Tab-separated table of C-alpha atoms in Angstrom:
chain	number	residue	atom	x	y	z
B	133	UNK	CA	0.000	0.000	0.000
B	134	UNK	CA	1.269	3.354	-0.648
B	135	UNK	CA	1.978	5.673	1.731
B	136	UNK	CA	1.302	8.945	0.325
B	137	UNK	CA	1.152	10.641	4.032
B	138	UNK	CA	4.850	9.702	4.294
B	139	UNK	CA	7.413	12.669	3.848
B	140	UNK	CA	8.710	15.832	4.954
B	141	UNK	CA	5.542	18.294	5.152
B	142	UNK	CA	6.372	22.634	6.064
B	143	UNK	CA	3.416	24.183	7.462
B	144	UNK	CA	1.886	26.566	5.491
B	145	UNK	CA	-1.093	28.220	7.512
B	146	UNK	CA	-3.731	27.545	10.088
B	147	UNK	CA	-6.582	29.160	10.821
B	148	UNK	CA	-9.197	29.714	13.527
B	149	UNK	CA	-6.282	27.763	16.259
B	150	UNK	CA	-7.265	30.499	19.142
B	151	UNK	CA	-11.140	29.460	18.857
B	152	UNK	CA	-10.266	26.010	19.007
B	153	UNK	CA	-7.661	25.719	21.742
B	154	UNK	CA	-10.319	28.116	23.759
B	155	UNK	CA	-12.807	25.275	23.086
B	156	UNK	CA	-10.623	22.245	24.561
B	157	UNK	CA	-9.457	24.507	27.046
B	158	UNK	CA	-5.718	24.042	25.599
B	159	UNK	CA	-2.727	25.009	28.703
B	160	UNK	CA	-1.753	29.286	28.025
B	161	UNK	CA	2.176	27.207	27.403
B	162	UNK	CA	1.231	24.961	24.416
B	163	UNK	CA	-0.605	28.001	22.991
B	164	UNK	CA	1.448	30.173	22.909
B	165	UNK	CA	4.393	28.195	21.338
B	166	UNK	CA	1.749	27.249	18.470
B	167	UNK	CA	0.472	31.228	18.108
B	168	UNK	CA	4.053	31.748	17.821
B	169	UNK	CA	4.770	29.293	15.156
B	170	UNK	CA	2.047	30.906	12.631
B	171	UNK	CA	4.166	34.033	13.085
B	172	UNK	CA	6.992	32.697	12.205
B	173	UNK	CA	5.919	31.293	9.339
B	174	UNK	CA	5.045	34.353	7.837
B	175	UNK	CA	8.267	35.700	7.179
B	176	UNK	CA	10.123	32.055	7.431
B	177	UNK	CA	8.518	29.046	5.539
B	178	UNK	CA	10.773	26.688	6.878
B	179	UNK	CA	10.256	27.008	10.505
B	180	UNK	CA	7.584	24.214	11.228
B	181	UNK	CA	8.414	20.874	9.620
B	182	UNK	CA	6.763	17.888	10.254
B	183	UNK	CA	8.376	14.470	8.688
B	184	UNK	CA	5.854	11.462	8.874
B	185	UNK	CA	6.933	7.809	8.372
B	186	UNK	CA	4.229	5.300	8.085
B	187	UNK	CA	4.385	1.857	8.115
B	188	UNK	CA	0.955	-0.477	7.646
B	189	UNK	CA	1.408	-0.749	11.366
B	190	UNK	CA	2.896	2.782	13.105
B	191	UNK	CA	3.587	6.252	12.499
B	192	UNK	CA	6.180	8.242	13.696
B	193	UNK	CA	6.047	12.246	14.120
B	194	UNK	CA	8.970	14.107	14.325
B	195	UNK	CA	8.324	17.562	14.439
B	196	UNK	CA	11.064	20.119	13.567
B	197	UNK	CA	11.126	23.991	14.935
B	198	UNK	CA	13.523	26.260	12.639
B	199	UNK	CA	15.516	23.050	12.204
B	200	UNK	CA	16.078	21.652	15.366
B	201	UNK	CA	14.114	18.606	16.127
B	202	UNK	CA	11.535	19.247	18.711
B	203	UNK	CA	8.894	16.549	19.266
B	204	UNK	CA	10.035	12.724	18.490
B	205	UNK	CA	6.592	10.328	19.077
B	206	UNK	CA	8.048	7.353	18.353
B	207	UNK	CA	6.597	4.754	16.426
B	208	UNK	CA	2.671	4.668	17.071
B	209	UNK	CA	0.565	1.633	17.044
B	210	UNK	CA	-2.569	2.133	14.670
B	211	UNK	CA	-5.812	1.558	15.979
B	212	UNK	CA	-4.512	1.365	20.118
B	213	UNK	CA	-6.297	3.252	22.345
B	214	UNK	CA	-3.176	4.240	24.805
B	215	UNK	CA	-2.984	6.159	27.807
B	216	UNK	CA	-0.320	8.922	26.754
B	217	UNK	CA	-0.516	12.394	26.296
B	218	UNK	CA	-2.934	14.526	24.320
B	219	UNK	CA	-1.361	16.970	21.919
B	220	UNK	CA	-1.176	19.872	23.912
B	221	UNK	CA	0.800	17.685	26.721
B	222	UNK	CA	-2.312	16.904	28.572
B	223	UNK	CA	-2.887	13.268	29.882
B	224	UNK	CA	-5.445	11.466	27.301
B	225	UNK	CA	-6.750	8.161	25.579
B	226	UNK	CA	-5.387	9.077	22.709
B	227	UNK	CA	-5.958	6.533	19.258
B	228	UNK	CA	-4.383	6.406	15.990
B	229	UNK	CA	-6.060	5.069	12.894
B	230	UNK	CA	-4.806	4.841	9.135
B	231	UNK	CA	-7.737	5.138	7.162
B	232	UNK	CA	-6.885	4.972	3.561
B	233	UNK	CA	-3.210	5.655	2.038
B	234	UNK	CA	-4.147	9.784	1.869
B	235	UNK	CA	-5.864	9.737	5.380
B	236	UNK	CA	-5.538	9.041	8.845
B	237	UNK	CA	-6.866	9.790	12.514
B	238	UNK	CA	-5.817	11.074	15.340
B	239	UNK	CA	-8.450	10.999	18.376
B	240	UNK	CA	-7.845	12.414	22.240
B	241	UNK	CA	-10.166	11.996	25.340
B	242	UNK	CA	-9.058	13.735	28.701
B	243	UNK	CA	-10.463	15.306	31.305
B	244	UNK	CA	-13.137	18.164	30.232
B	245	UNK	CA	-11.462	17.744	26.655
B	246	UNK	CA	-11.805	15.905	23.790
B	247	UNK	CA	-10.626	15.815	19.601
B	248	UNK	CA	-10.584	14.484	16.500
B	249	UNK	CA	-7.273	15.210	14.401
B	250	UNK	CA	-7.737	14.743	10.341
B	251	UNK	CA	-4.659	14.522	8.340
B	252	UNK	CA	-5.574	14.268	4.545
B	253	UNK	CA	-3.620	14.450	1.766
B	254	UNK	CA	-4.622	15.701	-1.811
B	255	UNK	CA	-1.671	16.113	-4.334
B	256	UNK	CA	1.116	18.167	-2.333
B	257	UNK	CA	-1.010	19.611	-0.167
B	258	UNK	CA	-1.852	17.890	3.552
B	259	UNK	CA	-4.476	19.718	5.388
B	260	UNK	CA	-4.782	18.968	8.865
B	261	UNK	CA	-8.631	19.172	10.787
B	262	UNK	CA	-8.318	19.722	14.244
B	263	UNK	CA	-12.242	19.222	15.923
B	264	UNK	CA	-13.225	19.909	19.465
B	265	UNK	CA	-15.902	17.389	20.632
B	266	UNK	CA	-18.941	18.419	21.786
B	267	UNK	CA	-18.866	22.465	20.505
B	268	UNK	CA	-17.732	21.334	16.942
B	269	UNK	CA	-15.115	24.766	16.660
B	270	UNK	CA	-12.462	23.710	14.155
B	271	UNK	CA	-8.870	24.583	13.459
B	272	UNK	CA	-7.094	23.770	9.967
B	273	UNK	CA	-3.977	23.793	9.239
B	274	UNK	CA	-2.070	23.357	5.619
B	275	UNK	CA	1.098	22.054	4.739
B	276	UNK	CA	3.151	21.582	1.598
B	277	UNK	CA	5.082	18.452	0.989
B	278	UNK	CA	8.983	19.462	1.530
């Protein structure tokens, strides 16, 4: 099966992230490092990278801040719930699940917060759906494939 979620992907925008961290009640820390990161993209399109490796069975994030490798998940079980942390460095039940070769899911439960992450791909572009359950308010964010 291809893998077309695999690669290096910059960030490219994101909009309505203030609405939606409001919603799930996201810590003032995590949001402000990701406020600060749509600045800096602005005036430096290489400052958020995020490479993906996929296997039938894992994924692996490795997220990269003006070069330097921040965030390394490790390689991810599909379709485990595990007790981990959410995103936004909150304790969850978080699940992975590959749905297609262009798609795949990312959902979070903790406590007085939940989401449902949609990474999608569509040529070069992957566009990433960030959903706050319960309230519905949504955050996308676009990336271009490196």
């Amino acid at each position: 099966m291809t893998m077309t979620l695999n690669g290096r992907w910059r960030m490219k925008d994101c909009t309505n992230c203030k609405a939606y961290f409001d919603a799930i009640h996201c810590p003032e820390e995590h949001m402000r490092k990701v406020m600060n990161t749509i600045e800096m993209i602005k005036t430096n399109p290489n400052w958020c990278v995020e490479d993906l490796t996929m296997t039938p069975t894992t994924i692996r994030r490795c997220l990269y801040i003006n070069g330097e490798l921040m965030k390394d998940s490790g390689d991810i079980p599909f379709d485990v719930e595990r007790d981990t942390m959410s995103a936004c460095g909150r304790p969850a039940k978080v699940r992975m699940m590959h749905n297609s070769p262009t798609k795949m899911t990312r959902t979070e439960v903790g406590n007085n917060f939940g989401t449902t992450t949609t990474f999608e791909v569509t040529g070069d572009t992957m566009t990433v759906t960030n959903k706050a359950t319960g309230c519905g308010t949504t955050c996308v964010t676009h990336y271009t494939r490196c």
